Tab-separated table of C-alpha atoms in Angstrom:
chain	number	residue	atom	x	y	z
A	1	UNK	CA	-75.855	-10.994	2.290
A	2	UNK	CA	-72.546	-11.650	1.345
A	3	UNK	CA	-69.772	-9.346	0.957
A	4	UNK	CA	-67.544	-8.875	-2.422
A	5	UNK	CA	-63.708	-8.965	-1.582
A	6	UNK	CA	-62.374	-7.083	-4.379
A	7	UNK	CA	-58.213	-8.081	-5.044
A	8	UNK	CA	-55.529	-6.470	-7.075
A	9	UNK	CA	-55.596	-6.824	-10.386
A	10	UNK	CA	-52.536	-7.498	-12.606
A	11	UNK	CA	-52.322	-4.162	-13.388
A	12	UNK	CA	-51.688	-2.582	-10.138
A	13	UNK	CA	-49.349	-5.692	-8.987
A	14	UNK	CA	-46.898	-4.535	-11.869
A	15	UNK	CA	-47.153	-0.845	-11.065
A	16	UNK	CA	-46.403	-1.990	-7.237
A	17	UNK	CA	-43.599	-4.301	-8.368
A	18	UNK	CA	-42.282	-1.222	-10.912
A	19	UNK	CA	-42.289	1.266	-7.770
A	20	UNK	CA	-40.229	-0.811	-5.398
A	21	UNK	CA	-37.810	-1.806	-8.831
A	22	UNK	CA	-37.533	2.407	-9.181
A	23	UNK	CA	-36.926	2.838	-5.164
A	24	UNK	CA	-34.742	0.073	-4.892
A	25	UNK	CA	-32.532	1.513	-8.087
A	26	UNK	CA	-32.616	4.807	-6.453
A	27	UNK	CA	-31.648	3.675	-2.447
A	28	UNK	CA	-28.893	0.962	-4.265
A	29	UNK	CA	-26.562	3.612	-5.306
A	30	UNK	CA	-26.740	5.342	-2.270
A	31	UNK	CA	-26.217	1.900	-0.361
A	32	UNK	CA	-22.938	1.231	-2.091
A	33	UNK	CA	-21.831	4.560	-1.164
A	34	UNK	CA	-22.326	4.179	1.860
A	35	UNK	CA	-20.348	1.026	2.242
A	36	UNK	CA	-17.286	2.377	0.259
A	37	UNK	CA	-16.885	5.444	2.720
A	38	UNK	CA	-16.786	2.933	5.892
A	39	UNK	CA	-14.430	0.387	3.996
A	40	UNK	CA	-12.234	4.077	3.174
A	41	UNK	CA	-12.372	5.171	6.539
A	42	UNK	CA	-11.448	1.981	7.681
A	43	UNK	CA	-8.242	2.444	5.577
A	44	UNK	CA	-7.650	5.507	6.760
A	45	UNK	CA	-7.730	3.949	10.350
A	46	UNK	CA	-5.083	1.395	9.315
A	47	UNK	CA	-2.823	3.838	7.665
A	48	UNK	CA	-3.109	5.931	10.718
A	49	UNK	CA	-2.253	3.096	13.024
A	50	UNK	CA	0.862	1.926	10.692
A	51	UNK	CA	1.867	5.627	10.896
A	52	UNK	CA	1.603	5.508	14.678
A	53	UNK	CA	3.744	2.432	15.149
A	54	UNK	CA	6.175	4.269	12.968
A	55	UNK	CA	6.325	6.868	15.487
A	56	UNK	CA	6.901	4.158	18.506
A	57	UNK	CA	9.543	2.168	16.303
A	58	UNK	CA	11.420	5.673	16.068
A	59	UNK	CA	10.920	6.518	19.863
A	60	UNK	CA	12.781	2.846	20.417
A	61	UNK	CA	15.474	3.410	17.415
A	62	UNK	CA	17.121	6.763	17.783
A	63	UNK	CA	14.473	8.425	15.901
A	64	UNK	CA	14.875	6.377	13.230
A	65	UNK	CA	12.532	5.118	10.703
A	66	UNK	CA	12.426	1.860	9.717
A	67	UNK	CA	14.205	0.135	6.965
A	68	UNK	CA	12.010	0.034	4.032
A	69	UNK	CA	13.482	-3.423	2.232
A	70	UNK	CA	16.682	-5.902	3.230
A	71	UNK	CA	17.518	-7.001	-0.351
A	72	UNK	CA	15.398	-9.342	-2.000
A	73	UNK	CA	14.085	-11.222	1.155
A	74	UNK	CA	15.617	-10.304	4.126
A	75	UNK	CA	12.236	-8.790	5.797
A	76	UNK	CA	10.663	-5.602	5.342
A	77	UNK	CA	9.108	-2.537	7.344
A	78	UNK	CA	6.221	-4.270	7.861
A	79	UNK	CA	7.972	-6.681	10.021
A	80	UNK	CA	9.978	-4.063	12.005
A	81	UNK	CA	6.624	-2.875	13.056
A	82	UNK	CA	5.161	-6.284	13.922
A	83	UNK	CA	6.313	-5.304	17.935
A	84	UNK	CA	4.300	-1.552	17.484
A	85	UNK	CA	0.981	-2.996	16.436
A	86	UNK	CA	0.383	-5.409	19.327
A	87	UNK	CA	2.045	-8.272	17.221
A	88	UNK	CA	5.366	-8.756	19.417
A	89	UNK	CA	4.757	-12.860	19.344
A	90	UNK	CA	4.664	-12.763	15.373
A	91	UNK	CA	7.914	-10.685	15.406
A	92	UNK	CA	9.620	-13.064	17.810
A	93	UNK	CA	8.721	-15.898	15.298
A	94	UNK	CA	10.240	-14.332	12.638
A	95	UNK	CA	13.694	-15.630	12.035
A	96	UNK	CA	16.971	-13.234	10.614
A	97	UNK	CA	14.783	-10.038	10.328
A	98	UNK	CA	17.865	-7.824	8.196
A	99	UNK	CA	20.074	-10.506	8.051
A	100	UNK	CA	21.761	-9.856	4.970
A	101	UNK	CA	25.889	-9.882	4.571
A	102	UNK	CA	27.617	-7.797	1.885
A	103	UNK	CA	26.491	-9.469	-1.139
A	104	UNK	CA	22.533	-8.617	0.120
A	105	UNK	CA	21.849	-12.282	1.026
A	106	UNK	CA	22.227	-14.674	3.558
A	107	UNK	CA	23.376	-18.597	2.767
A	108	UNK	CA	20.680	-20.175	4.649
A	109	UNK	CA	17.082	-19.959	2.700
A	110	UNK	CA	14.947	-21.257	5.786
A	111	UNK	CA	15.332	-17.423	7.001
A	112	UNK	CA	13.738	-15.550	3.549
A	113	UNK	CA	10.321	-14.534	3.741
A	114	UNK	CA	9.002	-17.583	2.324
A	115	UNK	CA	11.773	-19.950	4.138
A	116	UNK	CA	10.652	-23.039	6.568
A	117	UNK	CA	11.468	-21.019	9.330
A	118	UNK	CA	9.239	-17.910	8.317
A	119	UNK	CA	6.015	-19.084	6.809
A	120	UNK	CA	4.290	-19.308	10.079
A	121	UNK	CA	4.528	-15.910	10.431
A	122	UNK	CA	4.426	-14.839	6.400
A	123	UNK	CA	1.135	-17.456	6.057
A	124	UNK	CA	-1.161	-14.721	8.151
A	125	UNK	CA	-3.437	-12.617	7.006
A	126	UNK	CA	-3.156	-9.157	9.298
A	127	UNK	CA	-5.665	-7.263	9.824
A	128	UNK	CA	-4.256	-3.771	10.253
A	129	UNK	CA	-2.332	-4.420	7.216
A	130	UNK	CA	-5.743	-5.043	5.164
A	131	UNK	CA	-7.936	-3.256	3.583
A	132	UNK	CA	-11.659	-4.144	3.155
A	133	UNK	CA	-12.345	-2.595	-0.113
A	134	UNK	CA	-9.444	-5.079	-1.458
A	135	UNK	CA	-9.736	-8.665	-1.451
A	136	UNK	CA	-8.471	-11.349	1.132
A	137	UNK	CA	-5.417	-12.326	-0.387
A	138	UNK	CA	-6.237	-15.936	1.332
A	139	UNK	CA	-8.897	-16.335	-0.778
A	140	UNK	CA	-6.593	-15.664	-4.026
A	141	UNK	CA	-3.650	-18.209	-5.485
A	142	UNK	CA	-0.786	-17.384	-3.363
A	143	UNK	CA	3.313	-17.796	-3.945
A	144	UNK	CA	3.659	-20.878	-1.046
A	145	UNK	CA	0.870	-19.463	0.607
A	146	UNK	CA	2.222	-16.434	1.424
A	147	UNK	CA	0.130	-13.250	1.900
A	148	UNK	CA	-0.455	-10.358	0.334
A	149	UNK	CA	-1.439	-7.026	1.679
A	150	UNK	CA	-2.528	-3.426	1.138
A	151	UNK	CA	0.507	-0.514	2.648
A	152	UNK	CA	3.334	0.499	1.154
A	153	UNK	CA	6.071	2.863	2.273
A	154	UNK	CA	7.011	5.985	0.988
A	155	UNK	CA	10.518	5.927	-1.007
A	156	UNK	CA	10.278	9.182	-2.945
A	157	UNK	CA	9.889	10.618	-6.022
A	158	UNK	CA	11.353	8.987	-8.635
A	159	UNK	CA	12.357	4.692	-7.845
A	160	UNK	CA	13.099	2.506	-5.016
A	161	UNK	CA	16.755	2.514	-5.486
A	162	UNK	CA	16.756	6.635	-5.200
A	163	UNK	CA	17.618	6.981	-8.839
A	164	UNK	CA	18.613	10.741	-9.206
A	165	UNK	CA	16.280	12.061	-11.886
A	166	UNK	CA	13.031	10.589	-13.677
A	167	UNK	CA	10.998	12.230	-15.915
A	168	UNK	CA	10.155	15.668	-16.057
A	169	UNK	CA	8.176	18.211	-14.186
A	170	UNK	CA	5.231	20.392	-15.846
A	171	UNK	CA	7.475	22.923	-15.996
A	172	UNK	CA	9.876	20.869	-17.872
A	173	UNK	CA	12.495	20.451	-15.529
A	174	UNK	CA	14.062	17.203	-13.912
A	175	UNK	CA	12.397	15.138	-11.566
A	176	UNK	CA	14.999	14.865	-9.473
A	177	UNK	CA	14.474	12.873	-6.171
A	178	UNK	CA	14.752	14.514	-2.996
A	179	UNK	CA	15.032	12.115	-0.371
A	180	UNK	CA	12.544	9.903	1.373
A	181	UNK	CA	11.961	8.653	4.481
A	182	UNK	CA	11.889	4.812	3.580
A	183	UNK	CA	14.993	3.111	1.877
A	184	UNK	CA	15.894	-0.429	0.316
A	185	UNK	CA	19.112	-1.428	2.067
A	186	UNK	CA	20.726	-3.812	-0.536
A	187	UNK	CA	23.895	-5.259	1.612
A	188	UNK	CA	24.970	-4.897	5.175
A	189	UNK	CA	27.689	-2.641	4.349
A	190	UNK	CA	25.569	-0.332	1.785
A	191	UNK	CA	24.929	3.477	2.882
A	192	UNK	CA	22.480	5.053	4.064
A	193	UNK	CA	20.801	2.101	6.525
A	194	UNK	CA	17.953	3.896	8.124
A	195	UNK	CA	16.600	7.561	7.621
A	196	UNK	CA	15.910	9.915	11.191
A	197	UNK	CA	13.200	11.565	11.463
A	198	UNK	CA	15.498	15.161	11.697
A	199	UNK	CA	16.561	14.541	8.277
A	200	UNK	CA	12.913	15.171	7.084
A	201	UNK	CA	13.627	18.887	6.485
A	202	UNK	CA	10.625	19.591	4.250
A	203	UNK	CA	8.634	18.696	7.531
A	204	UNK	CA	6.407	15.525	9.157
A	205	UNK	CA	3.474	17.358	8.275
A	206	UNK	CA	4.442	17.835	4.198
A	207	UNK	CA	5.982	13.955	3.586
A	208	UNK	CA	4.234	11.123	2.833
A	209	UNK	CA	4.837	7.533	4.854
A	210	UNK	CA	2.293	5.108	3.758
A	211	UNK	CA	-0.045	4.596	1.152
A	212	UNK	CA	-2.247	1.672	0.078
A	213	UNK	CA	-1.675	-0.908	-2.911
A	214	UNK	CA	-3.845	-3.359	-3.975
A	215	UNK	CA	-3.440	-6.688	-4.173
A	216	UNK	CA	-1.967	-8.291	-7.172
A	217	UNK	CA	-4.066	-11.676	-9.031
A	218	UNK	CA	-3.071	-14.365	-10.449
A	219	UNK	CA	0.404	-14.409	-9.547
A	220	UNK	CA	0.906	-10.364	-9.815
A	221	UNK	CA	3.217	-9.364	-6.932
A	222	UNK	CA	2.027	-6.351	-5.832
A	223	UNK	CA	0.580	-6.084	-2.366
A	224	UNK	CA	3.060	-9.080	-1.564
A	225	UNK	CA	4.698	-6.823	0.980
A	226	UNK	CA	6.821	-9.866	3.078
A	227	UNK	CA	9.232	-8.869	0.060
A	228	UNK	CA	11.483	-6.007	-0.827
A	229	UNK	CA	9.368	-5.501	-4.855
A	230	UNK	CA	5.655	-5.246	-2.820
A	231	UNK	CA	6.670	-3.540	-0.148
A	232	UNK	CA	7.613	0.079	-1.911
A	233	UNK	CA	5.554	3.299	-3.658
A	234	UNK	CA	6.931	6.129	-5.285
A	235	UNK	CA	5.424	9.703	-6.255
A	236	UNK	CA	6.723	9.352	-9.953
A	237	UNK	CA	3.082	8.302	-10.944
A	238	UNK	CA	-0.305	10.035	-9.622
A	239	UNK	CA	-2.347	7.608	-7.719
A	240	UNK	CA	-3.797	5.083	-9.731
A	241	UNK	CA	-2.080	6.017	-12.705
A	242	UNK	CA	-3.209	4.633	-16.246
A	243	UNK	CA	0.469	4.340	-16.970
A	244	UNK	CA	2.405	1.232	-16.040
A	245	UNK	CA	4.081	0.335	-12.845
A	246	UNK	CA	7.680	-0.998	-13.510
A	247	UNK	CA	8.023	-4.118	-11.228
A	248	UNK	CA	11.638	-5.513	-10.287
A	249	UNK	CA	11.044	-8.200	-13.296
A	250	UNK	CA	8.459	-8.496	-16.387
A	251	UNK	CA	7.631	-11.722	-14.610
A	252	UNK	CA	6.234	-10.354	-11.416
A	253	UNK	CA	3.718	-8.521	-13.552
A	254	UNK	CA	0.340	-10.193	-14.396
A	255	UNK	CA	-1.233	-8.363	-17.198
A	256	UNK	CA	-4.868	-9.086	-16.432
A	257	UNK	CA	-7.760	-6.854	-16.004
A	258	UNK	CA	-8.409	-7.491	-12.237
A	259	UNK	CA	-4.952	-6.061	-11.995
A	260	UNK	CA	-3.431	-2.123	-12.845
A	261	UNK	CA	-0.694	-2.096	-15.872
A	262	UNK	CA	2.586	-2.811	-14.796
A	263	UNK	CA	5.595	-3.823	-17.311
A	264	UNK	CA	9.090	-5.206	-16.715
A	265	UNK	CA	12.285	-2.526	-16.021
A	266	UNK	CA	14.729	-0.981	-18.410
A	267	UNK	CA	17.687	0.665	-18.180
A	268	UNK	CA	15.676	4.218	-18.581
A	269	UNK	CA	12.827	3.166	-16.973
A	270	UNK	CA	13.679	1.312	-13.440
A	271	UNK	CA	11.469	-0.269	-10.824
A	272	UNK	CA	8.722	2.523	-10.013
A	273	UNK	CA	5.104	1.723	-8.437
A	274	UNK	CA	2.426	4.164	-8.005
A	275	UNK	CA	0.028	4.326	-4.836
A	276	UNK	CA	-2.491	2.546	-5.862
A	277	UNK	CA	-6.486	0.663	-4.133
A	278	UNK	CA	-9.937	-0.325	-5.125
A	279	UNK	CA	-11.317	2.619	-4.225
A	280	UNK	CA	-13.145	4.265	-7.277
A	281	UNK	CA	-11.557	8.122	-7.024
A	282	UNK	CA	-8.219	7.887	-4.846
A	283	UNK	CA	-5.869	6.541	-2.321
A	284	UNK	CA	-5.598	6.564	1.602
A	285	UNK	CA	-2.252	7.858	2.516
A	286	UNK	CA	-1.104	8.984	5.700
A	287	UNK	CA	2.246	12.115	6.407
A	288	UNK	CA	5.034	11.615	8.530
A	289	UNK	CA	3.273	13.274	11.440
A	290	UNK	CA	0.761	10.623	11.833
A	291	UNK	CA	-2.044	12.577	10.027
A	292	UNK	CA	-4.176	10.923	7.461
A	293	UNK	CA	-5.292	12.357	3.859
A	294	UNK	CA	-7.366	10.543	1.078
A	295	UNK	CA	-5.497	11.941	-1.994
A	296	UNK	CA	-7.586	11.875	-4.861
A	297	UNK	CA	-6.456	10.503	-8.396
A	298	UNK	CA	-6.372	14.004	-9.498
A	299	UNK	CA	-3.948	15.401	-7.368
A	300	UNK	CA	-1.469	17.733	-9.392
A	301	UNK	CA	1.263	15.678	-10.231
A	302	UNK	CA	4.375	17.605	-8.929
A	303	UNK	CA	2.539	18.232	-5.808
A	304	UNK	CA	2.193	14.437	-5.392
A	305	UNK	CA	5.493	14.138	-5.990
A	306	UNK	CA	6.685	17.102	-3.640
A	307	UNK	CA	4.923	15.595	-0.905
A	308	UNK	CA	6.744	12.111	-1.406
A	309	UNK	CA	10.211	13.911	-0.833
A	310	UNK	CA	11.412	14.961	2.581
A	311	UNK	CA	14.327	16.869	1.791
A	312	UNK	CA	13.269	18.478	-1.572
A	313	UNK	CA	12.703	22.203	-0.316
A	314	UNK	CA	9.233	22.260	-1.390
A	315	UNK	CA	7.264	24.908	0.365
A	316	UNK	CA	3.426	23.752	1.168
A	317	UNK	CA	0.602	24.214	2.577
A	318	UNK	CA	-2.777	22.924	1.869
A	319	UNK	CA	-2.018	20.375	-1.171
């Protein structure tokens, strides 16, 4: 006798096909999760090993930090550290690292960032300079192919250029800047040069060094870090502030929505960026000692700011 093989019927197909649509909806969330804390802890791991060669470029220079910026395009801190992250052959490449005169230029343009003699080296994508959560600036439209990346240096509280005073506290006080252990050296003969690490008073353990930026679209030059304007964050914003950064020029800022506000500087309102990444609720950011923090977006706003100054008598603790 034969036997009946009884199949599915439509019915219990769909509510099969509706149970793995609910599990899958359920297990997605926690998927992306997931992803976003390794891509975040792999930030942290960059910051901490940009904060590291910090330390080794001090223990070779006096116990001094790096330079943040050489005016407009003389080379940044990210190239002083090239020889500290295991990229000595990239810094030997680089041609005129500083080599600014008294104006804060130099005659020949083969030795800017994006001169003949430099775009071998400014053309790479590093790694320890990227984070994963941003995107390959290689795959975006790039300024002479140049590349963008995802640190920034800590210059204070206020602007690049150590403006005395911006904005107020919640108090209603002055902002007033109180040092920083980064700098943008505008001429050879300009003062200070370089900051030492005993000048951070407030303590390596209470001062910001790096943060992350994201990488600016479409022509935006933020995240384009081979230059003095991409190189820089200040504590005058929170982290990922809804408020505008002020770039060097209103033509450096792309107004798009893959990118954060930004507008062009005024006399009251000079070049300022805020920390800023892709990550949905805050910033990796590491202190002077070489520890690491993810500061969220909600961090109170004069502690931020305390914490970007290294000379500012703050006293803290656990911000």
């Amino acid at each position: 006798m034969a036997r009946l093989h009884r199949a599915f019927t439509m019915v219990e197909l769909l509510v099969v096909i509706a149970i793995i649509g609910v599990l899958v909806a359920l297990l997605l969330p926690a998927v992306q999760a997931a992803r976003e804390t390794a891509r975040r802890n792999h930030c942290l791991g960059n910051v901490r090993q940009i904060t590291l060669a910090m330390h080794s470029y001090a223990d070779a220079h006096k116990a001094a930090f790096p330079v943040g910026e050489y005016g407009c395009c003389w080379g940044t801190w990210l190239v002083g550290l090239l020889p500290h992250l295991e990229q000595q052959n990239l810094y030997n490449q680089y041609r005129f690292f500083g080599a600014i005169d008294s104006n804060g230029g130099n005659p020949d343009p083969a030795t800017r960032y994006g001169g003949a003699l430099n775009l071998p080296v400014t053309r790479l994508q590093i790694k320890v300079f990227t984070c994963p959560s941003d995107q390959k600036s290689l795959s975006l439209g790039l300024r002479s192919g140049v590349t963008y990346h995802n640190y920034v240096a800590n210059h204070g509280n206020t602007t690049q250029k150590r403006l005395a005073a911006l904005g107020l506290t919640s108090t209603g006080i002055p902002n007033r800047f109180g040092g920083a252990p980064f700098i943008y050296v505008a001429s050879s003969t300009g003062t200070p040069q370089v900051v030492r690490m005993v000048e951070v008073v407030d303590g390596l353990s209470n001062t910001l060094a790096f943060s992350e930026t994201v990488q600016g679209q479409e022509g935006d030059l933020r995240g384009f870090a081979w230059w003095n304007g991409g190189a820089h964050f200040e504590t005058h914003l929170p982290p990922n502030s809804s408020q505008p950064d002020v770039l060097e020029s209103a033509g450096y800022c792309v107004a798009t929505r893959l990118n954060p506000p930004c507008t062009g500087p005024t006399t009251a309102s000079p070049e300022t960026i805020a920390a800023r990444s892709r990550h949905p609720s805050g910033v990796a950011a590491s202190l002077c000692d070489g520890s690491v923090r993810f500061i969220s977006n909600h961090v109170f706003l004069d502690t931020w700011r305390a914490i970007g100054t290294n000379s500012g008598d703050e006293s803290l603790t656990a911000f």
